Coordinates of C-alpha atoms in Angstrom, one line a residue:
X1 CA -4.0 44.2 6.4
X2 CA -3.9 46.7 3.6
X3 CA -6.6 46.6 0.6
X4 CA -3.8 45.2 -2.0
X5 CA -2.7 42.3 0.3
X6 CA -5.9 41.1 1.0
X7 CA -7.0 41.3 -3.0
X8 CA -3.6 39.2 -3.8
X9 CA -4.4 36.4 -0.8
X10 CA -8.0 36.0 -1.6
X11 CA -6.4 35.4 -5.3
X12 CA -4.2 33.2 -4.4
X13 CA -6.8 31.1 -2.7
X14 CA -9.0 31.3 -5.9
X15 CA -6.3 30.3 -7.9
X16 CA -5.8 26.8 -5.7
X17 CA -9.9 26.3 -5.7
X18 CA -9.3 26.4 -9.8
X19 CA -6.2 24.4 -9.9
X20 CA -7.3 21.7 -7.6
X21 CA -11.3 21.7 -9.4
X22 CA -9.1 21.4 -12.4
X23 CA -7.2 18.4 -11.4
X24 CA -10.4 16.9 -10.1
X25 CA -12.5 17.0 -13.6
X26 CA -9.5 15.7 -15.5
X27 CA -8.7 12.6 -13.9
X28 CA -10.5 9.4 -15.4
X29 CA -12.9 7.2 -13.3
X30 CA -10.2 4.1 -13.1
X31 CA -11.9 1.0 -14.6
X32 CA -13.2 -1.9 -12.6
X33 CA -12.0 -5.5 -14.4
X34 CA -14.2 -8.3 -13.6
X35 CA -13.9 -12.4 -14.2
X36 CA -15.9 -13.9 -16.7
X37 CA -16.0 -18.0 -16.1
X38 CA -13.4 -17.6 -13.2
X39 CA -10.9 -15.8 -15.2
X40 CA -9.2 -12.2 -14.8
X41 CA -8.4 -11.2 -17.9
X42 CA -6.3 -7.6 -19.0
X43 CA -3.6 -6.0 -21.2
X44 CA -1.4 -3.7 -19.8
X45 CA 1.2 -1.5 -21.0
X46 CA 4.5 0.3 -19.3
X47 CA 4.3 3.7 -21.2
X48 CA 6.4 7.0 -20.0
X49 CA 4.1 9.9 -20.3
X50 CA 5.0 13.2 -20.0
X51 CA 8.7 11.8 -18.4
X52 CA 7.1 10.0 -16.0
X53 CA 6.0 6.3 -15.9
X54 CA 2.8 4.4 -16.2
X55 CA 0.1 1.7 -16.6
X56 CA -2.0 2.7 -20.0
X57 CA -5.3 0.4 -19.8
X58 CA -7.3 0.0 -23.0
X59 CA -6.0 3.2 -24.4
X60 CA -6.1 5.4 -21.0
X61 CA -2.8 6.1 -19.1
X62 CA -4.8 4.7 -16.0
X63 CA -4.5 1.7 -13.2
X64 CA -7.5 -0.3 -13.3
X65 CA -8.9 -1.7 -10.2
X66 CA -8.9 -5.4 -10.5
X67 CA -11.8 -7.3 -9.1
X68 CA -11.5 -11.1 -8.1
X69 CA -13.0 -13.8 -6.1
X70 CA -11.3 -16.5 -4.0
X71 CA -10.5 -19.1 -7.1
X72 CA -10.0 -17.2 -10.0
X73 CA -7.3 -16.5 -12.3
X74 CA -5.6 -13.6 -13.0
X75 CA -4.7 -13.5 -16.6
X76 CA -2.4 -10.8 -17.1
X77 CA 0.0 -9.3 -20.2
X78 CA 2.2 -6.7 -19.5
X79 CA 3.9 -5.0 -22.3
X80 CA 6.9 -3.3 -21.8
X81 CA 6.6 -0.3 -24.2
X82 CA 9.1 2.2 -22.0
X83 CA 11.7 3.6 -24.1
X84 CA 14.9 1.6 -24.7
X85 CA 16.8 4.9 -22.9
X86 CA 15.6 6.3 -19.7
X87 CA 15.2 10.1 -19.4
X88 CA 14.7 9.4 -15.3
X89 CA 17.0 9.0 -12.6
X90 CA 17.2 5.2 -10.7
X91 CA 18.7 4.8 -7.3
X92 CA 21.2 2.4 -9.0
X93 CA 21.8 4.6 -12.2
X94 CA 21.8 3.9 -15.0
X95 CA 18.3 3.0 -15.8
X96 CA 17.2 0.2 -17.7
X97 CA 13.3 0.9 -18.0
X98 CA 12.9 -3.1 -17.2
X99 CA 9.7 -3.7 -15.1
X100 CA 7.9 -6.1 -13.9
X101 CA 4.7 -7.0 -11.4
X102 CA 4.6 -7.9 -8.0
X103 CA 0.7 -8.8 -6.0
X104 CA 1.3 -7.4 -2.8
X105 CA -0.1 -9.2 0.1
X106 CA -1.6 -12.5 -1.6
X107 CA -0.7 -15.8 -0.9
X108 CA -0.3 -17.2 -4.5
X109 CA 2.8 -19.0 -5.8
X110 CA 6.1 -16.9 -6.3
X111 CA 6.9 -19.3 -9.3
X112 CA 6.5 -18.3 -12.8
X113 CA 4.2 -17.3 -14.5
X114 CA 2.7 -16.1 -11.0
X115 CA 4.0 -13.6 -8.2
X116 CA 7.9 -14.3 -9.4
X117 CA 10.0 -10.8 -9.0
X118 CA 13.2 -12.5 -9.7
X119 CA 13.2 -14.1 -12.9
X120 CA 10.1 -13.0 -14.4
X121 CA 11.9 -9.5 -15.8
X122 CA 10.8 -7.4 -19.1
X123 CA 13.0 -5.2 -21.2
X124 CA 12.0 -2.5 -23.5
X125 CA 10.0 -4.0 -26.3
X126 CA 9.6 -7.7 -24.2
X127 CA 6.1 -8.9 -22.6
X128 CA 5.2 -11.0 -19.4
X129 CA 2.5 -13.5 -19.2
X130 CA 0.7 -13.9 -15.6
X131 CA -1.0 -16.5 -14.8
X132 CA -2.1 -16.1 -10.8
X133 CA -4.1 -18.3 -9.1
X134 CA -5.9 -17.4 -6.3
X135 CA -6.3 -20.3 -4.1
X136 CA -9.8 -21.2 -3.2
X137 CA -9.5 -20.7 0.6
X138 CA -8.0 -17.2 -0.1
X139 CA -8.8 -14.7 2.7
X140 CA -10.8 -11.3 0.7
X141 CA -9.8 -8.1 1.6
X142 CA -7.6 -5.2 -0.2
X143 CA -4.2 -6.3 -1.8
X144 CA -2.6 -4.0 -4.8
X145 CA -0.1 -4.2 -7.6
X146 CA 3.2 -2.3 -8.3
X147 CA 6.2 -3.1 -10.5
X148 CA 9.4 -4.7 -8.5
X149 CA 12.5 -4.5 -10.6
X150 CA 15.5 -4.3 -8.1
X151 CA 16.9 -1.5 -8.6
X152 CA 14.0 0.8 -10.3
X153 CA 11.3 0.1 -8.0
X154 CA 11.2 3.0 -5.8
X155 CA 11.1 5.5 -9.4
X156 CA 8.2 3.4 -11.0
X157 CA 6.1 3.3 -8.0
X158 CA 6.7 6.9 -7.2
X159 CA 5.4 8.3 -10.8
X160 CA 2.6 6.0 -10.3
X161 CA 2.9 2.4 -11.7
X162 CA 0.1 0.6 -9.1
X163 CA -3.2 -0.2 -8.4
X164 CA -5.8 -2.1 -6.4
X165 CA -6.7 -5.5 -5.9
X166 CA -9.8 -6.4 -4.4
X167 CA -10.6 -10.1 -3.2
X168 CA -14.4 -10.1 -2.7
X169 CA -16.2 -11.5 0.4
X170 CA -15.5 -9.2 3.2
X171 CA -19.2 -9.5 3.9
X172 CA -18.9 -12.7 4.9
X173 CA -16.6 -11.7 7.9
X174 CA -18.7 -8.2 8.6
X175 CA -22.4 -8.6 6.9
X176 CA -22.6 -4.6 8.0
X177 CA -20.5 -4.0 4.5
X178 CA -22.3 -5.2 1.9
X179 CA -25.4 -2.4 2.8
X180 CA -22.4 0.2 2.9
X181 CA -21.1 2.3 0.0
X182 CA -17.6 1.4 -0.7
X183 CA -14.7 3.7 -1.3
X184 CA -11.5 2.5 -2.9
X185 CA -8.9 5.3 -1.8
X186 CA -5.2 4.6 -3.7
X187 CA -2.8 6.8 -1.8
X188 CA 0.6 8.2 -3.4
X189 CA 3.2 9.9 -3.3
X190 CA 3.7 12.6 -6.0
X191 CA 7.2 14.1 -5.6
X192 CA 7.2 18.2 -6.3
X193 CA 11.1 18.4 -6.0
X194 CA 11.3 19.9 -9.3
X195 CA 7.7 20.7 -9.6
X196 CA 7.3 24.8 -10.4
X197 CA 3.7 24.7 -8.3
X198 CA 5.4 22.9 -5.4
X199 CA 4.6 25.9 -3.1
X200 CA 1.0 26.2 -4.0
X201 CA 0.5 22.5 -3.7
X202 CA 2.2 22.6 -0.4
X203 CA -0.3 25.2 0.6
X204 CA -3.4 23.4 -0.9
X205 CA -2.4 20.3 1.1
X206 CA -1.9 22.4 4.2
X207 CA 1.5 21.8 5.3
X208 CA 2.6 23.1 8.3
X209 CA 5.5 25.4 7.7
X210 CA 6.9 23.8 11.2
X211 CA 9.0 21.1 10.3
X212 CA 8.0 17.5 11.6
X213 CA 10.0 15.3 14.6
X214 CA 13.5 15.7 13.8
X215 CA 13.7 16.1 10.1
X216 CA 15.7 19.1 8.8
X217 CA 14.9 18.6 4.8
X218 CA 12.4 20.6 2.8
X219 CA 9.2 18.7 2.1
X220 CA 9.8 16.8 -1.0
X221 CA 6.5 14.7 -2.0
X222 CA 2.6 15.6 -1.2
X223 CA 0.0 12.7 -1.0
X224 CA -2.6 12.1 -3.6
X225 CA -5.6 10.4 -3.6
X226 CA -7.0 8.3 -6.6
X227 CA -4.0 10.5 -8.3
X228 CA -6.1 13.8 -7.1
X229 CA -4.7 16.4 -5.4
X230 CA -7.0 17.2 -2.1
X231 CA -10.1 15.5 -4.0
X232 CA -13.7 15.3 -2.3
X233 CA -15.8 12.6 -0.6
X234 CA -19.3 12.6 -0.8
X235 CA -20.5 11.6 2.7
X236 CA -23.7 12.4 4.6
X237 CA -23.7 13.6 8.1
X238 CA -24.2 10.1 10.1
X239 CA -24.1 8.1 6.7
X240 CA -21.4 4.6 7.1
X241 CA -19.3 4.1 4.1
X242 CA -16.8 1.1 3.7
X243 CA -13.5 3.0 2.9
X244 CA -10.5 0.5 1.5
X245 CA -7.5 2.6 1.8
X246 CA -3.9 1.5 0.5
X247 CA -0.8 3.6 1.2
X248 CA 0.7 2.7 -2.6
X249 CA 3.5 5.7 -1.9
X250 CA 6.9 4.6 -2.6
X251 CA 8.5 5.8 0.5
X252 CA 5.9 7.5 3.0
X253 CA 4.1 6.9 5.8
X254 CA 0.4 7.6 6.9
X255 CA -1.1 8.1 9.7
X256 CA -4.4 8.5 8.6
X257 CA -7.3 10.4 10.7
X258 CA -11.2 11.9 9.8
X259 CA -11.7 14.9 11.7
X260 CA -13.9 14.4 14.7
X261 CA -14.6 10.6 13.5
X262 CA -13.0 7.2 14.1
X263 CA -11.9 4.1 12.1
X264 CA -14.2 0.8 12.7
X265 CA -10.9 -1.3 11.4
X266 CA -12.4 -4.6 9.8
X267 CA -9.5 -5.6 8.2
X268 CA -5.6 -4.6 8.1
X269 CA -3.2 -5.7 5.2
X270 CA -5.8 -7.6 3.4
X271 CA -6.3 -9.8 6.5
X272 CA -10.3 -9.7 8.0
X273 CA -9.7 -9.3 11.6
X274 CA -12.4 -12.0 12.6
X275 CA -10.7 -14.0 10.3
X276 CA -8.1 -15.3 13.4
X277 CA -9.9 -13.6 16.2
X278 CA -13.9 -14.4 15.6
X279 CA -15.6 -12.6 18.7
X280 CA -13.7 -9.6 17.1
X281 CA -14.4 -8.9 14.0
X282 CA -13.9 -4.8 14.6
X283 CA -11.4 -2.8 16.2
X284 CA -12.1 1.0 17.0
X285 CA -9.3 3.8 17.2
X286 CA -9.1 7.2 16.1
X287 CA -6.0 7.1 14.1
X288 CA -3.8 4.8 12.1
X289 CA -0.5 4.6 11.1
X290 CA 0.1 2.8 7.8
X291 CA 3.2 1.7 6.4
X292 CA 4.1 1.8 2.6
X293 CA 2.1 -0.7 0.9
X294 CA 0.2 -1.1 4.2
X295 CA -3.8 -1.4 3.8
X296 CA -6.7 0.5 6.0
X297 CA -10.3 -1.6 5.4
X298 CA -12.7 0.3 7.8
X299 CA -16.5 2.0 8.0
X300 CA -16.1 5.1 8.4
X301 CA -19.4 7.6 9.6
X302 CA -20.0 11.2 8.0
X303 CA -19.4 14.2 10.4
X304 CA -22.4 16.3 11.6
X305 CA -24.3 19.0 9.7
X306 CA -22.0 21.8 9.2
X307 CA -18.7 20.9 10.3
X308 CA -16.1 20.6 8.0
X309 CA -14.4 17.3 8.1
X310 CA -11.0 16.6 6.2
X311 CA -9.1 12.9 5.7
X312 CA -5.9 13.7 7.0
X313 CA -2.2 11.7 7.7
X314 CA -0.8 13.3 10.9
X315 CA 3.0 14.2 11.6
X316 CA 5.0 11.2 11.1
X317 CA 8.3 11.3 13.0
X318 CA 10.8 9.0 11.0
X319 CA 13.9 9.4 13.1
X320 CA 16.9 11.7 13.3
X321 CA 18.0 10.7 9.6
X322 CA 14.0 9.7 8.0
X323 CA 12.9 11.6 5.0
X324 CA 10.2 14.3 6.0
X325 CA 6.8 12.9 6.9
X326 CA 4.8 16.4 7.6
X327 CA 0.4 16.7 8.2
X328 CA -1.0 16.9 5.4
X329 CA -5.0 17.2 4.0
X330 CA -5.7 14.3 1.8
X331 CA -9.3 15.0 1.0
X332 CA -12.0 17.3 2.0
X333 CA -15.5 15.7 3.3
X334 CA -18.4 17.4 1.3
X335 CA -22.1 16.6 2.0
X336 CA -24.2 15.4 -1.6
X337 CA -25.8 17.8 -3.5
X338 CA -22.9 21.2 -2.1
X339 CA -22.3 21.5 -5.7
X340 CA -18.6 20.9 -4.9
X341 CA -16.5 18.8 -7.3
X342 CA -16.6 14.8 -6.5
X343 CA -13.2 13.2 -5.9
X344 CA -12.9 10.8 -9.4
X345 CA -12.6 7.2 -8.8
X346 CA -14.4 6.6 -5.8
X347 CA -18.3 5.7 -6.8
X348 CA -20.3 2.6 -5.0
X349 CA -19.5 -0.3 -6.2
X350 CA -22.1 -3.3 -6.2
X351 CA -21.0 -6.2 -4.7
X352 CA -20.8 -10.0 -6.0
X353 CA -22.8 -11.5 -2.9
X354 CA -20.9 -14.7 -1.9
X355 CA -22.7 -17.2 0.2
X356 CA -20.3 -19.7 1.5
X357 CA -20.0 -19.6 4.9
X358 CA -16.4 -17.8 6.9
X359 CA -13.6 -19.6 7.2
X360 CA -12.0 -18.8 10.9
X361 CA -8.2 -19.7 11.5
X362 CA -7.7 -19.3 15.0
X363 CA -4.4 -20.1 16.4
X364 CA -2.5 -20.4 19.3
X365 CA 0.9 -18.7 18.9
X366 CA 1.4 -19.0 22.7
X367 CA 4.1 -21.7 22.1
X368 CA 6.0 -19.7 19.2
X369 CA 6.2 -16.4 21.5
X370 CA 7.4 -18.9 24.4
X371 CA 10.5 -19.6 22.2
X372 CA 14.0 -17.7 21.2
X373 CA 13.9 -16.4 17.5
X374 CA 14.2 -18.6 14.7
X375 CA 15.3 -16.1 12.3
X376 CA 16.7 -12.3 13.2
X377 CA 16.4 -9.8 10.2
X378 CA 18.6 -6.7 11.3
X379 CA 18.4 -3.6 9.0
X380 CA 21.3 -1.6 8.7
X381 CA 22.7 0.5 6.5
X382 CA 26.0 3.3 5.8
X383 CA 26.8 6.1 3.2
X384 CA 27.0 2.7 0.7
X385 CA 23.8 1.4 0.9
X386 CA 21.3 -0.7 2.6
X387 CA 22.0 -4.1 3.9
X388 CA 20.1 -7.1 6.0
X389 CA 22.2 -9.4 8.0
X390 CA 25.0 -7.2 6.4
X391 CA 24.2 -8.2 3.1
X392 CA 23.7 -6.8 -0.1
X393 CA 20.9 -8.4 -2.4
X394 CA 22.3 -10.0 -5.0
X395 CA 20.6 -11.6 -7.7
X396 CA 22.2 -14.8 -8.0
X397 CA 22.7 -15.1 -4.4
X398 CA 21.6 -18.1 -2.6
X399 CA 18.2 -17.6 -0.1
X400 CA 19.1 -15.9 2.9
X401 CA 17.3 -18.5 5.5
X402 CA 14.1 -21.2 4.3
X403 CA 10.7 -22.1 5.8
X404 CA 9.1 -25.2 5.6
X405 CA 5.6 -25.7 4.2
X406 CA 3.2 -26.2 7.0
X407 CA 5.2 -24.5 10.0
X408 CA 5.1 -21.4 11.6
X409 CA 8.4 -19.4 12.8
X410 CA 9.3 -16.5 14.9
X411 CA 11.3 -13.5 13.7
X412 CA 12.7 -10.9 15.3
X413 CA 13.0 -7.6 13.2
X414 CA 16.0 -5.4 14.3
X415 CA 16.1 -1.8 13.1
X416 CA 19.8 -0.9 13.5
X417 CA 19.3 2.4 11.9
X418 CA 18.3 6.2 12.8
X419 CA 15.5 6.0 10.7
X420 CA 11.8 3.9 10.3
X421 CA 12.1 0.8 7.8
X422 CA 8.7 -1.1 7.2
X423 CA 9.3 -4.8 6.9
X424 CA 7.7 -6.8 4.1
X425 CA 7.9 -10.7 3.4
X426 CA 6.1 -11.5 0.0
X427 CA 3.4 -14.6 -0.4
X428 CA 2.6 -14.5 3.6
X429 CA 1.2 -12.7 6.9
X430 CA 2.2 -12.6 9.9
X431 CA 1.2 -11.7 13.8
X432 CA 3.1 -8.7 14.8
X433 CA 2.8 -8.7 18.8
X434 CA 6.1 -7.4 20.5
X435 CA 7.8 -3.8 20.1
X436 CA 11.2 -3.0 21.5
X437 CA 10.4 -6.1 23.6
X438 CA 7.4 -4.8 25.0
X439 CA 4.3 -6.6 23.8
X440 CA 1.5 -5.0 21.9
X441 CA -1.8 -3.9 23.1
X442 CA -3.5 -4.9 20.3
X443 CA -1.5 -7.4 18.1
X444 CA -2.0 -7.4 14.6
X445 CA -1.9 -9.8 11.6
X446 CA 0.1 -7.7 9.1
X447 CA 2.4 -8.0 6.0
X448 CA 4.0 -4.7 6.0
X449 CA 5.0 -3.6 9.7
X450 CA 6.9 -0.4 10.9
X451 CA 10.3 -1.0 13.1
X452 CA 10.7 1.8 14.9
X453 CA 14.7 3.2 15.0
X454 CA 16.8 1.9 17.0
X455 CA 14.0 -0.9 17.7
X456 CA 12.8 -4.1 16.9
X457 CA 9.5 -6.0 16.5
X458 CA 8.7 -9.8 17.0
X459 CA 6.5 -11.6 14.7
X460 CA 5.2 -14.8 13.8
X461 CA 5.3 -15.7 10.4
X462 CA 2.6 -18.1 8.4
X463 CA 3.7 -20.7 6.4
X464 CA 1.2 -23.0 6.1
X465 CA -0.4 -22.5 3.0
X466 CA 1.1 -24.9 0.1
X467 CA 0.2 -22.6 -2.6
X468 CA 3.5 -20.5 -1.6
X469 CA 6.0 -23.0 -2.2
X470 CA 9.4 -21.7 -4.2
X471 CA 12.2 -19.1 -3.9
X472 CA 10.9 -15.5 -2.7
X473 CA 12.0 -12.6 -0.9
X474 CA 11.6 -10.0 2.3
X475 CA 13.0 -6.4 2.1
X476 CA 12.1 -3.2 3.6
X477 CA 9.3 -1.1 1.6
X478 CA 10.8 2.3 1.4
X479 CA 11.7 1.3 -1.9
X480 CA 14.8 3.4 -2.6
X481 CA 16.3 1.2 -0.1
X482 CA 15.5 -1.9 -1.1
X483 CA 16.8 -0.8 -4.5
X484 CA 19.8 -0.2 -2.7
X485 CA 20.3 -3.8 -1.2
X486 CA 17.9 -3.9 1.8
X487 CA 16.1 -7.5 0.2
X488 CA 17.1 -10.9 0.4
X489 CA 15.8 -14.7 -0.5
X490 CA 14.3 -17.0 1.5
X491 CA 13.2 -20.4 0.5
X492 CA 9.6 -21.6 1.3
X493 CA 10.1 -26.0 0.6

């Protein structure tokens, strides 16, 4: 290598140390917002900043992290302040700039003024009122928020417009936690389509130029963490931290890995895994795939003295027509005190002890998985859109199927399709067990799950808890799709 190549290359890789310290410092510790007497209280606003849309919090264009415990209220406004005319493009164009917020993953009423994505709808200029309440028997664990208007979804989300929920108590299911520093990790997708930097941020992520399973399209979005590009952890060699991790991309998988370490799982999708299966309250693996919108609760342990350890998603193959999915770094590992920039966003946080003792719910599904379907979802979709049960969502159409309070059903997922859909039912959980008719070695309780192309997945979906009762909806969670039809009502009586 000549003297004038190697000058411009160890430039170049100055150049991405500055740019990503630079994005580091500049991004705001997000805000923690606690109940006082029960009650969740905030304001927040839909802004577009810069051409892209966001939350703004208290005068910061940031997502706050809201805190509750089993019980509370969340008290929420949410001002519509977008523009009246949308500079952005919507997969149904044109755009409206209406919004509204869903809870992903808790079992609270889809009525109004709660979890309702239906009716509850604002326009430029027009405010919600939320009034959630989180029933008292309310599994804790991580659950997040993101706007739902059918139709814009998949653009808010992308640019951003989402943040964590976290339902205390987890120490009561794993008393390990409460000693352990916790990390709140919100995963996106940042799209660099039209971005000028999108080869430098490409090689600061450390994207294989080798294209990933059968995907012929240029690499269109990089991952962010806490909305930093390749931030830092502070871990100590041998130290446990509790990580929450929640894949809030719009459209990308994760399948997440720590260098040389594993995942003690404790809980997936918000759901403690003792909380069904009490003799096992920990699962151990070295890797993870995570939906969109699915959530990763697990200790994690730092990586010996002087080895370089990186949070990483591994090659995600999609299927012959699934957008690309490539390796990526997420965030470096650093010991305390290197002197290296911390990653914003991702301090301890002190606990609210809570006493009470676990609540188990063991069941025996046996007698469900014994049975034929009582539902099939089947995903398909042509050059026109996206369709379940060969339908198009339709606003005022009537619910697609109903549940009744107090049961429990089996689904069968069909993926008719050449590419990965992740299934998501609002207001419940459910056991995912068989793939492609092959049952799972581990069976999971889940409310985003992957159907692999060409595939399907059986399930047994929760209905017991009264607090869901009303019209909501299922859809699959790449977003643009679902924008595109891929949703439909059901009916929980």
């Amino acid at each position: 290598m000549n003297l004038t190549r190697r000058v411009l290359l160890i430039a170049a890789e100055i150049s991405l140390a500055v740019l990503s310290c630079a994005q580091i410092a500049e991004r705001p510790e997000p805000p923690q917002v606690r109940a006082t007497n029960h009650v969740v209280s905030l304001t927040l606003h839909a802004v577009n900043e810069n051409g892209r849309d966001a939350f703004r919090f208290e005068g910061a264009v940031v997502a706050p992290v809201i805190r509750a415990s089993p019980g509370d209220v969340l008290k929420i406004t949410y001002i519509n302040d977008l523009p009246p005319k949308s500079s952005e493009t919507c997969a149904v164009n044109p755009c409206m700039d209406m919004t509204n917020l869903h809870f992903h993953g808790l079992n609270v009423s889809p009525d109004a003024p709660q979890d309702d994505v239906l009716t509850m709808m604002a326009m430029p200029g027009q405010v919600l009122h939320y009034s959630v309440e989180i029933p008292r028997n309310h599994p804790p664990g991580l659950f997040w928020y993101h706007t739902h208007p059918h139709g814009e979804s998949h653009r808010q989300v992308l640019d951003g417009m989402s943040g964590a929920i976290i339902i205390e108590g987890m120490e009561r299911y794993v008393p390990e936690v409460r000693r352990l520093r916790e990390r709140i990790l919100v995963v996106r997708g940042r799209s660099i389509e039209h971005d000028p930097q999108a080869a430098d941020l490409s090689r600061q992520v450390e994207i294989p130029s080798k294209g990933c399973g059968g995907e012929a399209e240029k690499v269109e979005e990089i991952f962010t963490v806490n909305s930093a590009v390749r931030p830092r952890i502070e871990i100590a060699p041998k130290e446990r931290q509790f990580w929450r991790i929640v894949n809030a991309s719009a459209d990308r998988y994760l399948d997440l890995q720590v260098d040389g370490q594993t995942f003690e799982i404790v809980a997936l999708d918000g759901m403690p895994l003792a909380y069904h299966e009490p003799k096992s309250p920990k699962r151990t693996t070295n890797h993870l795939l995570v939906a969109p919108a699915g959530r990763l609760e697990a200790i994690v342990t730092g990586p010996p003295v002087g080895t370089h350890a990186a949070l990483r998603t591994r090659c995600v193959d999609t299927g012959p027509v699934g957008d690309p999915n490539p390796e990526m770094v997420l965030a470096d590992l650093v010991s305390p005190g290197s002197g290296l920039p911390r990653a914003d966003g991702m301090r301890h946080q002190a606990y609210t002890p809570d006493d009470r003792p676990p609540v188990y719910k063991p069941i025996d599904v046996d007698p469900f998985k014994k049975t034929a379907p009582d539902f099939t979802v089947t995903f398909t979709e042509d050059k026109n859109g996206f369709y379940i049960n060969g339908q198009k969502f339709a606003a005022d159409a009537s619910p697609m199927t109903s549940a009744r309070i107090g049961t429990y059903q089996h689904w069968r997922i069909v993926n008719q399709t050449a590419e990965l859909h992740p299934f998501h039912i609002h207001q419940v959980h459910f056991l995912a067990y068989v793939e492609n008719g092959v049952p799972l070695a581990q069976p999971a309780w889940l409310d985003t799950v992957n159907v692999p192309y060409a595939g399907s997945v059986d399930v047994i979906l929760d209905f017991t808890d009264p607090a869901i009762k009303g019209m909501s909806v299922f859809h699959c969670h790449l977003l643009n799709h679902e924008d595109k039809g891929m949703m439909a009502k059901i009916l929980f009586k």
